[in-house]
Coordinates of N, CA and C in Angstrom, one line a residue:
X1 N 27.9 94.1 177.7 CA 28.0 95.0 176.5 C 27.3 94.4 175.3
X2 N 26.9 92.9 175.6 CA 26.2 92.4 174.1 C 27.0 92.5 173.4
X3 N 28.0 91.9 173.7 CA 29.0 91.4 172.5 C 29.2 89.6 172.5
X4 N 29.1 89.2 171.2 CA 28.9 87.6 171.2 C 30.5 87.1 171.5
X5 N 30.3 86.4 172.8 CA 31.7 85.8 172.6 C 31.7 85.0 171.8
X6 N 33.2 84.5 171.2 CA 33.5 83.8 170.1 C 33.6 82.4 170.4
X7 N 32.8 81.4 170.7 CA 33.1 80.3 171.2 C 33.6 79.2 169.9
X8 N 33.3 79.8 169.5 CA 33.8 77.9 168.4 C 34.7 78.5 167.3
X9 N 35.7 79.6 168.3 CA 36.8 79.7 167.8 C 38.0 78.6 166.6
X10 N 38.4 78.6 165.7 CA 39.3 77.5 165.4 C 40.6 77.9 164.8
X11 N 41.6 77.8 164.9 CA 42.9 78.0 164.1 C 42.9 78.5 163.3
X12 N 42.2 77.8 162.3 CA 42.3 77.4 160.5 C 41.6 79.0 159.8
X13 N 40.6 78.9 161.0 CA 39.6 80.6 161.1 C 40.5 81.7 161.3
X14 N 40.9 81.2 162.2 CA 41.6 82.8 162.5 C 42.5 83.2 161.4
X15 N 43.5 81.9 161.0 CA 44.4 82.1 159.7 C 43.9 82.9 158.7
X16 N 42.8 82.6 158.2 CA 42.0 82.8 157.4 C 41.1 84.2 157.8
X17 N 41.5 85.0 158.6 CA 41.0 86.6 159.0 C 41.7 87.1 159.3
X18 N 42.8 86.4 159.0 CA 43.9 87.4 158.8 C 45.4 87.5 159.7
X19 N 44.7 86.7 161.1 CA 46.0 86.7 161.7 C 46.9 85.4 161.7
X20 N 47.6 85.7 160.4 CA 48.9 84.7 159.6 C 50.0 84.6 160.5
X21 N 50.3 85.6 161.9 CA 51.9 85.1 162.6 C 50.9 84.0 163.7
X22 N 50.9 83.0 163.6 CA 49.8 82.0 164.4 C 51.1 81.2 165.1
X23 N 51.4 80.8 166.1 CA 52.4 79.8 166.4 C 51.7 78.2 167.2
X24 N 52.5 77.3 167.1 CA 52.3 76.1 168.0 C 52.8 76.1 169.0
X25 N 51.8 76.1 170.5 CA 52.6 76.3 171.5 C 52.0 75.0 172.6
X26 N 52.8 74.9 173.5 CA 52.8 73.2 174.3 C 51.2 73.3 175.2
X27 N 50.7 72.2 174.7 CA 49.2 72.3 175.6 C 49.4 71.8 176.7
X28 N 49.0 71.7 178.1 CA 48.8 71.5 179.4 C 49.5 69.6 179.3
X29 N 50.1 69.3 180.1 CA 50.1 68.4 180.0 C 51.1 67.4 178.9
X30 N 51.5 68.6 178.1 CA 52.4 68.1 177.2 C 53.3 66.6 177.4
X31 N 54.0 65.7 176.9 CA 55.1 65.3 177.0 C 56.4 65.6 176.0
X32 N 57.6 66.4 176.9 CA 58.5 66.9 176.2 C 59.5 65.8 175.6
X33 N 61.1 66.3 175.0 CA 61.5 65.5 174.9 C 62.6 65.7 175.9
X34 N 63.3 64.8 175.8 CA 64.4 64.5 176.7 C 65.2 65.8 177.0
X35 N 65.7 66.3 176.0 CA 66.4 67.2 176.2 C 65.9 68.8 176.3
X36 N 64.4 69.1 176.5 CA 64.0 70.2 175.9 C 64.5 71.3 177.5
X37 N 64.6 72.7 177.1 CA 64.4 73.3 178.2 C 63.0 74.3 178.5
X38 N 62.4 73.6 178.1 CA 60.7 74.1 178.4 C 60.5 73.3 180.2
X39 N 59.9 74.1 180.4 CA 59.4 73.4 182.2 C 58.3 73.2 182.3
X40 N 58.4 72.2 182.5 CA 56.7 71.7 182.9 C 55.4 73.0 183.9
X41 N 56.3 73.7 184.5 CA 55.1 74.9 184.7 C 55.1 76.1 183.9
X42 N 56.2 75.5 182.6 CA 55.1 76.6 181.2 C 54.8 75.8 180.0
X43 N 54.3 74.4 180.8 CA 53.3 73.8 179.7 C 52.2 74.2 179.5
X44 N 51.8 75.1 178.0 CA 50.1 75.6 178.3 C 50.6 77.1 177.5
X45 N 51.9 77.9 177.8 CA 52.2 78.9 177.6 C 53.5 79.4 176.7
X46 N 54.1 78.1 176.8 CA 55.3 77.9 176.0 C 55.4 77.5 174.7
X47 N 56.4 78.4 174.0 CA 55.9 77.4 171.9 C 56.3 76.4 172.2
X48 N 56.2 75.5 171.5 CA 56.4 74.1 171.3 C 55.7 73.2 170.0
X49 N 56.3 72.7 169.2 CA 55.9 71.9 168.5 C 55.6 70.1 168.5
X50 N 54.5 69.5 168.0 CA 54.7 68.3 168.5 C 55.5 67.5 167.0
X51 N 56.5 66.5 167.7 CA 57.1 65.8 166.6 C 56.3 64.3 166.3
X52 N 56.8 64.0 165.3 CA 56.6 62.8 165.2 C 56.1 62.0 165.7
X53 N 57.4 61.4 166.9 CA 56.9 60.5 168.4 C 55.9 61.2 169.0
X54 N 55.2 62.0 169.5 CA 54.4 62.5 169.8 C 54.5 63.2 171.2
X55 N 56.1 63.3 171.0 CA 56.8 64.1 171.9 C 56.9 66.2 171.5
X56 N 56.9 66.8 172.5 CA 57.2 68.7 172.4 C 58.0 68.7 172.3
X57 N 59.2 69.8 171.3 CA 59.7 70.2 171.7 C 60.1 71.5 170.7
X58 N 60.2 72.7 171.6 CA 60.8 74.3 171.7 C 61.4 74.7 170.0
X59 N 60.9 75.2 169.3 CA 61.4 75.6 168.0 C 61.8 77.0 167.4
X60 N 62.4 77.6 166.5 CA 62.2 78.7 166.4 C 60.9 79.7 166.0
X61 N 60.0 79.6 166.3 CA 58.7 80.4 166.4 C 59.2 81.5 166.2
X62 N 60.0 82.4 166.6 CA 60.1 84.1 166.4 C 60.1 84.4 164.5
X63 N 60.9 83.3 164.1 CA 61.2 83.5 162.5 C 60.8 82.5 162.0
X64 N 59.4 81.7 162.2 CA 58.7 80.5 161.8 C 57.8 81.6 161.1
X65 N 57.3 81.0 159.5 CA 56.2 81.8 159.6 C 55.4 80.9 159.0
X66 N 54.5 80.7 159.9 CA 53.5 79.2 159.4 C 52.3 79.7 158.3
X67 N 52.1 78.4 157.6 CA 51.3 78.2 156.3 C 50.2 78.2 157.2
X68 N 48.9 77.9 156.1 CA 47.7 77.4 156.7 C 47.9 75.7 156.9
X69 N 48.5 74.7 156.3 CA 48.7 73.5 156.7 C 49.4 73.7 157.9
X70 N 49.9 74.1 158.2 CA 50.9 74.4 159.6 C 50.0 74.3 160.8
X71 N 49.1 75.3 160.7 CA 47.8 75.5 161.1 C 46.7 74.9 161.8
X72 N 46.3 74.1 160.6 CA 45.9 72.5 160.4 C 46.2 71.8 161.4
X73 N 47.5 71.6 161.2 CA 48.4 70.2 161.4 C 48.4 70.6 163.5
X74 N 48.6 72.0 164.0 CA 48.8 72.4 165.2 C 47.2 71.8 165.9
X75 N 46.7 72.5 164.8 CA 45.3 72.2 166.0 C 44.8 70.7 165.7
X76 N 45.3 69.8 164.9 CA 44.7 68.2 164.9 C 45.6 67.4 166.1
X77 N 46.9 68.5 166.6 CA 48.1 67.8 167.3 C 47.3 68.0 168.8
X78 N 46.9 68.6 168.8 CA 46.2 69.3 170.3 C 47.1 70.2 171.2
X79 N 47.6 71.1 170.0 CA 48.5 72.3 170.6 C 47.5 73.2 170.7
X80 N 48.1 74.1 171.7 CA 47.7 75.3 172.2 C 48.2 76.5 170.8
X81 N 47.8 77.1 170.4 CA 47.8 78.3 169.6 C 48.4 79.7 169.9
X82 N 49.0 80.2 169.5 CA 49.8 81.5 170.3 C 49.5 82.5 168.7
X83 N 49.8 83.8 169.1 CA 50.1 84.5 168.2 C 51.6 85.6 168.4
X84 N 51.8 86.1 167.4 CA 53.1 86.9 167.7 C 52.8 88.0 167.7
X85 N 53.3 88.4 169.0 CA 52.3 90.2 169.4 C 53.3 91.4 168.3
X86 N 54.0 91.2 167.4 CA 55.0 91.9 166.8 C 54.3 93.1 166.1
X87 N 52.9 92.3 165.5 CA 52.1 93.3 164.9 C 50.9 93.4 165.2
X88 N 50.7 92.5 166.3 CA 49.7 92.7 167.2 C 49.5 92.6 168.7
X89 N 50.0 93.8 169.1 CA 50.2 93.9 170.7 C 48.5 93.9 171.8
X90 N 49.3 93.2 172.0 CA 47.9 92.5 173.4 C 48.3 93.8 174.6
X91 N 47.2 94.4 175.3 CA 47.1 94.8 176.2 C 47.0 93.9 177.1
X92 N 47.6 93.2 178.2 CA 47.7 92.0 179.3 C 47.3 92.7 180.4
X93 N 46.4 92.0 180.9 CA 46.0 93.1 182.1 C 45.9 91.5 183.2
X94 N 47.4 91.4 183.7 CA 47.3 90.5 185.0 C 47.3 90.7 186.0
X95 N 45.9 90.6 186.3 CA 45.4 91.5 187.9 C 44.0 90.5 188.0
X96 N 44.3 90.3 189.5 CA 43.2 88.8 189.8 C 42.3 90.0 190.9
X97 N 41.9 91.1 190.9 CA 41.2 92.0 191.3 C 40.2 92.4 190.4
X98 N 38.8 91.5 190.8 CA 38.2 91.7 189.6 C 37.7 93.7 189.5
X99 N 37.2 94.1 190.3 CA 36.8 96.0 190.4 C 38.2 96.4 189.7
X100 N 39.5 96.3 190.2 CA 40.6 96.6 189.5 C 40.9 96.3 188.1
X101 N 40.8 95.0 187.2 CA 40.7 94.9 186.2 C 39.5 95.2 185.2
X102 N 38.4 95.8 185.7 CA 37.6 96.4 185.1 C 38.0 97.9 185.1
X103 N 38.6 98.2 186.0 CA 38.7 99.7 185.5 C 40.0 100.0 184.5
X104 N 40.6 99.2 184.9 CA 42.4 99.0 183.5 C 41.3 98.8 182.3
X105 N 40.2 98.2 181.9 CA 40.1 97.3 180.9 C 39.4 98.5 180.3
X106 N 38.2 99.7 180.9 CA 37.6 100.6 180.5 C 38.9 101.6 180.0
X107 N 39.7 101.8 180.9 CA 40.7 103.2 180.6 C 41.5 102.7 179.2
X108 N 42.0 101.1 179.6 CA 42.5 101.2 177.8 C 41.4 101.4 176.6
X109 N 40.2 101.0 176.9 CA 39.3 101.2 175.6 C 38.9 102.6 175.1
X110 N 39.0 103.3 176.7 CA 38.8 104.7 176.9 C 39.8 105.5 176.2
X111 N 41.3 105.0 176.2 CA 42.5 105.5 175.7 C 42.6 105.1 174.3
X112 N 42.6 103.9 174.2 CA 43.3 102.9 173.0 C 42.0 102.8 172.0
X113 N 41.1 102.5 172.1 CA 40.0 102.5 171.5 C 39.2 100.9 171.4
X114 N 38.5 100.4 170.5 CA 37.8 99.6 170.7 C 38.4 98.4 170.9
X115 N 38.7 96.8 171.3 CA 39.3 96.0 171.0 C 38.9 94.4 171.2
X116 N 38.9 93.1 170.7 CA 38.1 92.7 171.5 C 39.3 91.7 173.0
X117 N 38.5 90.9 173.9 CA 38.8 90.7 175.3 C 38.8 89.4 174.8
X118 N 40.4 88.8 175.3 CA 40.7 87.6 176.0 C 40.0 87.1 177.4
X119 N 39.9 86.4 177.6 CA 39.3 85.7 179.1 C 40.2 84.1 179.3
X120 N 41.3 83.9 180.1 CA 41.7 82.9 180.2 C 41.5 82.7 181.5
X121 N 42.4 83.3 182.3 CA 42.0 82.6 183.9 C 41.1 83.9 184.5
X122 N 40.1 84.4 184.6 CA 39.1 85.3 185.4 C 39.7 85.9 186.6
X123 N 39.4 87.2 187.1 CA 39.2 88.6 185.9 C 40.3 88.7 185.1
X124 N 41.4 88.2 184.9 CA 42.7 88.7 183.9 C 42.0 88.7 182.8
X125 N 42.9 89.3 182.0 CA 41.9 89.6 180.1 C 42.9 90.5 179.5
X126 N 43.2 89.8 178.1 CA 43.9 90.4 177.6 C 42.8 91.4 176.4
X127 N 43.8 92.9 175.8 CA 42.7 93.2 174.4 C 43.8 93.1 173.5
X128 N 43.3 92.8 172.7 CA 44.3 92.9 171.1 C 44.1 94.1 170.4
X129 N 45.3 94.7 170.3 CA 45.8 95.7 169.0 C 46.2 95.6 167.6
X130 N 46.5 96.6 166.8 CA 47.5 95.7 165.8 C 48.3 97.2 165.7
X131 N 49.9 97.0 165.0 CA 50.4 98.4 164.6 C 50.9 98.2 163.3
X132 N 51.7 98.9 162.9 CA 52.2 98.7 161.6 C 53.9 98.9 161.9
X133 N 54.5 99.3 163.4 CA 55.6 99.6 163.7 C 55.8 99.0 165.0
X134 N 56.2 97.7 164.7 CA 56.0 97.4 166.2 C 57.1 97.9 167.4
X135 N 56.6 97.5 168.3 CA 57.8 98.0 169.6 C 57.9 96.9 170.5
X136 N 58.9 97.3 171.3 CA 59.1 96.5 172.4 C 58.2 96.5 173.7
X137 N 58.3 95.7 174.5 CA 57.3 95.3 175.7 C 57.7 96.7 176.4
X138 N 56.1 96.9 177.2 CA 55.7 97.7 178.6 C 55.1 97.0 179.5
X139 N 55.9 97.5 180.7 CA 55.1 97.5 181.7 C 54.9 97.6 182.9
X140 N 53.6 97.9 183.5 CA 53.4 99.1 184.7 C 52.9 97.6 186.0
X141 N 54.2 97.7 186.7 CA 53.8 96.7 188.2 C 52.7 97.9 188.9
X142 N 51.6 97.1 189.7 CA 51.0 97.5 191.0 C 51.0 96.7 192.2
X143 N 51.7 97.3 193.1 CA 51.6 96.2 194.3 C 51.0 96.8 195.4
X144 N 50.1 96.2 196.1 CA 49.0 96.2 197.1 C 49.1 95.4 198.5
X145 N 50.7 95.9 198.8 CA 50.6 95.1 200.1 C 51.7 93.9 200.1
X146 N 51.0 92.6 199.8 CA 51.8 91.7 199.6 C 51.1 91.2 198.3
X147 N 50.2 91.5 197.3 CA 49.7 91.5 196.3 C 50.0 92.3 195.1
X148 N 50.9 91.7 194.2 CA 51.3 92.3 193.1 C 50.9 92.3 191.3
X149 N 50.4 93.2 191.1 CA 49.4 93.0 189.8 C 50.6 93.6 188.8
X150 N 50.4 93.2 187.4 CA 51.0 93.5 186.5 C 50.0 94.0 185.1
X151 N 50.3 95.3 184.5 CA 49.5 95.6 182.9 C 51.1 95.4 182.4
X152 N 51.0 94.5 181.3 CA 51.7 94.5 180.2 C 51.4 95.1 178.9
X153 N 51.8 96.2 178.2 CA 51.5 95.5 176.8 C 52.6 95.0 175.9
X154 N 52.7 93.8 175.6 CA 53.6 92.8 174.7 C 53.5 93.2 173.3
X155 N 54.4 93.0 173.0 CA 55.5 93.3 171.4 C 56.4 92.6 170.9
X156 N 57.4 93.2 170.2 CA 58.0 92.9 169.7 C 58.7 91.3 170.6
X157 N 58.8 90.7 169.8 CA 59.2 89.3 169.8 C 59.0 88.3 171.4
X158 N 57.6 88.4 171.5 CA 56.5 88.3 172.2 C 55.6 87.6 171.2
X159 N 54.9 86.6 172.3 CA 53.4 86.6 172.2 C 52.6 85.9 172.9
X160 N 51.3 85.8 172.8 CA 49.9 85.3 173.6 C 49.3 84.8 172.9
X161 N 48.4 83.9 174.3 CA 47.6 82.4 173.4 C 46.3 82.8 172.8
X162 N 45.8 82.5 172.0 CA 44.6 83.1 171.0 C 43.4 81.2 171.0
X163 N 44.2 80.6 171.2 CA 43.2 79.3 171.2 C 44.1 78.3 171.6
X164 N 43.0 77.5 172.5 CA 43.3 76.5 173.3 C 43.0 76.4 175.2
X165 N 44.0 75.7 175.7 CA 43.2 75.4 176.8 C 44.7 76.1 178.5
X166 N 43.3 76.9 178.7 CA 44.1 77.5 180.1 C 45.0 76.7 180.8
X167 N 46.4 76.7 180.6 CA 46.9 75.6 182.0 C 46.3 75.5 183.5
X168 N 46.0 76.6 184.3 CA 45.4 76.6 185.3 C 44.0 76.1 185.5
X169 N 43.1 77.0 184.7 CA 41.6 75.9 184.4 C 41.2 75.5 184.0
X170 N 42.1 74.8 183.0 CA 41.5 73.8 181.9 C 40.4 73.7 181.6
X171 N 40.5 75.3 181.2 CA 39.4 75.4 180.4 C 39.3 76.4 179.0
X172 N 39.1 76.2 178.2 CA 39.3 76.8 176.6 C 39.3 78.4 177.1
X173 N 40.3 79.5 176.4 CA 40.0 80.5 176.3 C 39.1 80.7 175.6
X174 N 38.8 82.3 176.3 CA 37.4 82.5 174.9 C 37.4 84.1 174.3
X175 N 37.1 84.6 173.4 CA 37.3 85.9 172.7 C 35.4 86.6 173.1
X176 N 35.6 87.2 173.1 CA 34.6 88.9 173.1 C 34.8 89.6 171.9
X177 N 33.9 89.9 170.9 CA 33.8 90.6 170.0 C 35.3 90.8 169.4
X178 N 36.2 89.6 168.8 CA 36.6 88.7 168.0 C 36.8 88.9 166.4
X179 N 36.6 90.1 165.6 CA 36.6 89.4 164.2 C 37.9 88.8 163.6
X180 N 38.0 89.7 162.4 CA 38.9 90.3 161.4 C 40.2 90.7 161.8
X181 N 41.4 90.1 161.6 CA 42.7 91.5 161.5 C 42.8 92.9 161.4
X182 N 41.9 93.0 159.9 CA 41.5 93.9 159.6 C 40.3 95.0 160.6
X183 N 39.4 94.3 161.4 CA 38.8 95.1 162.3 C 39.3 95.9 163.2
X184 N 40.6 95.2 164.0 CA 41.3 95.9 165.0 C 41.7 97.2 164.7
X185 N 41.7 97.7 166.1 CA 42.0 99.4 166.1 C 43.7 99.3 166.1
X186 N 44.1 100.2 165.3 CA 45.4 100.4 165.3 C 46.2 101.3 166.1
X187 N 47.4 101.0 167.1 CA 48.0 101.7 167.4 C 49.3 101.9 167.6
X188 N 50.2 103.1 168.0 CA 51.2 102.9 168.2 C 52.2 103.1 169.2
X189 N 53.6 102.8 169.3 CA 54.6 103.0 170.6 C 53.8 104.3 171.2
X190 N 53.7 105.2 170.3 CA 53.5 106.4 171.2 C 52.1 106.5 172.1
X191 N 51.6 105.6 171.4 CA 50.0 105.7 171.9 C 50.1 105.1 173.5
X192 N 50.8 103.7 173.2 CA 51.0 102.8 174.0 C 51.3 103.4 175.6
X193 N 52.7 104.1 175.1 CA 53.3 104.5 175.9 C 52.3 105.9 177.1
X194 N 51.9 106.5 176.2 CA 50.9 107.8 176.9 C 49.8 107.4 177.7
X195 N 49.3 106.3 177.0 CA 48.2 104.9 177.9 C 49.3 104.6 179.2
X196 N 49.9 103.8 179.2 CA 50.5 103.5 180.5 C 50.9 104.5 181.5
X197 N 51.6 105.8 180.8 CA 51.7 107.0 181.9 C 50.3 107.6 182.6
X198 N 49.3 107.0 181.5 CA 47.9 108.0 182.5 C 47.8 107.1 183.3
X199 N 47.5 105.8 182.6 CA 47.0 104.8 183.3 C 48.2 105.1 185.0
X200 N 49.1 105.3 185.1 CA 49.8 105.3 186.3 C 49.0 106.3 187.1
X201 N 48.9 107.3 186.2 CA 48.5 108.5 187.2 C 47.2 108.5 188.0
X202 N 46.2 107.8 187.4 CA 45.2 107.6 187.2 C 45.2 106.5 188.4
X203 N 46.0 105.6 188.7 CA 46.2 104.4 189.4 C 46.3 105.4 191.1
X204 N 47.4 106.1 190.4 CA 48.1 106.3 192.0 C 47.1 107.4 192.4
X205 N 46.1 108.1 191.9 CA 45.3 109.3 192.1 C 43.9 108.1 193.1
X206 N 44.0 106.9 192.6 CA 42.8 106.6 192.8 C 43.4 105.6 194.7
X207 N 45.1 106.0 194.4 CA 45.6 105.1 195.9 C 45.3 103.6 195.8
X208 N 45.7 102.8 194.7 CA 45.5 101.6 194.4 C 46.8 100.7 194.9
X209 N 47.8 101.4 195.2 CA 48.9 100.6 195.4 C 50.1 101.4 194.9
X210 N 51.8 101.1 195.3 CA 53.1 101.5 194.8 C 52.6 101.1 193.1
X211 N 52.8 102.2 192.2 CA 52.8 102.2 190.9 C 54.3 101.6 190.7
X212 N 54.7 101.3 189.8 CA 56.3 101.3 189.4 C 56.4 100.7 187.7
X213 N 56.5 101.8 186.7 CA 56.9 101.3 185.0 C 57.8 101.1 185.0
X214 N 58.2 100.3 183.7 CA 59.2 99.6 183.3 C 58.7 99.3 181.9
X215 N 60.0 100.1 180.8 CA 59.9 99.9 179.5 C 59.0 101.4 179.1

């Protein structure tokens, strides 16, 4: 589509375009502390802050609202980056079928309108929205047998990683036509919601597998 992905993404940037709910979340490989209840297979995906000792551990992030030093300080630590989908809900499209996640990814742009594309572990891809009312999580399971795909879209007290490094292939996420806060298309519960019912219909018309929503 000739859109420049965003490679030299940075924290301090994004803060600075706007998206201010930014969290510290545990990079791959973390070391926690003693007592934390984070699990080593949601190192990479989990908030987490680094202390001191140069140990993780689990904070209040839902009601954190970090500075731009905050910022700073996450990405010099070698945390992973998250944002809070509260006012910016991510379309999650986790489905390792790459034909299948291209067609989820056209019908939300088709539905929802412009957005740009996460790429963390291939074909999954998340798009970023923004609303002014946020809501709570959706979402539409597809199962294929013994193969079960999931579209999410995440909300309210929620969120997704925007910079840093894939736990699985350690390798940096990367953005697709990326700006501004301000750029993003805006939408809402109701929008959201009428996207996931076509999207179902649209699923089961095309015989892709048991549809089943939730939320």
């Amino acid at each position: 589509d000739g859109q420049k992905v965003n490679e030299k993404l940075i924290p301090e940037a994004l803060y600075e375009s706007g998206f201010t709910d930014l969290i510290s979340v545990t990079p791959p490989g973390a070391q926690l502390v003693p007592s934390s209840k984070i699990t080593p297979t949601s190192l990479g995906k989990a908030p987490g802050r680094r202390l001191g000792n140069g140990l993780y551990a689990g904070y209040d992030w839902r009601r954190f609202e970090a500075t731009i030093d905050d910022v700073r300080k996450w990405a010099i630590d070698g945390a992973n980056i998250g944002l809070k989908s509260d006012r910016f809900p991510g379309v999650d499209i986790d489905v390792l079928d790459p034909q299948l996640a291209q067609i989820i990814e056209d019908f939300a742009l088709a539905k929802l309108g412009a957005a740009p594309v996460r790429i963390g572990r291939a074909p999954k891809r998340l798009l970023m929205y923004k609303t002014a009312e946020p809501f709570s999580r959706m979402r539409l399971f597809i199962k294929q047998g013994e193969t079960q795909h999931l579209v999410e879209i995440l909300g309210h007290g929620q969120q997704y990683l925007v910079y840093g490094t894939h736990p699985t292939t350690m390798r940096p996420y990367a953005w697709t036509g990326l700006g501004t806060a301000a750029d993003l298309t805006p939408i809402t519960r109701d929008k959201a919601d009428e996207f996931l019912s076509e999207l179902a219909q649209m699923l089961d018309m095309l015989g892709v597998g048991t549809i089943t929503r939730e939320g």
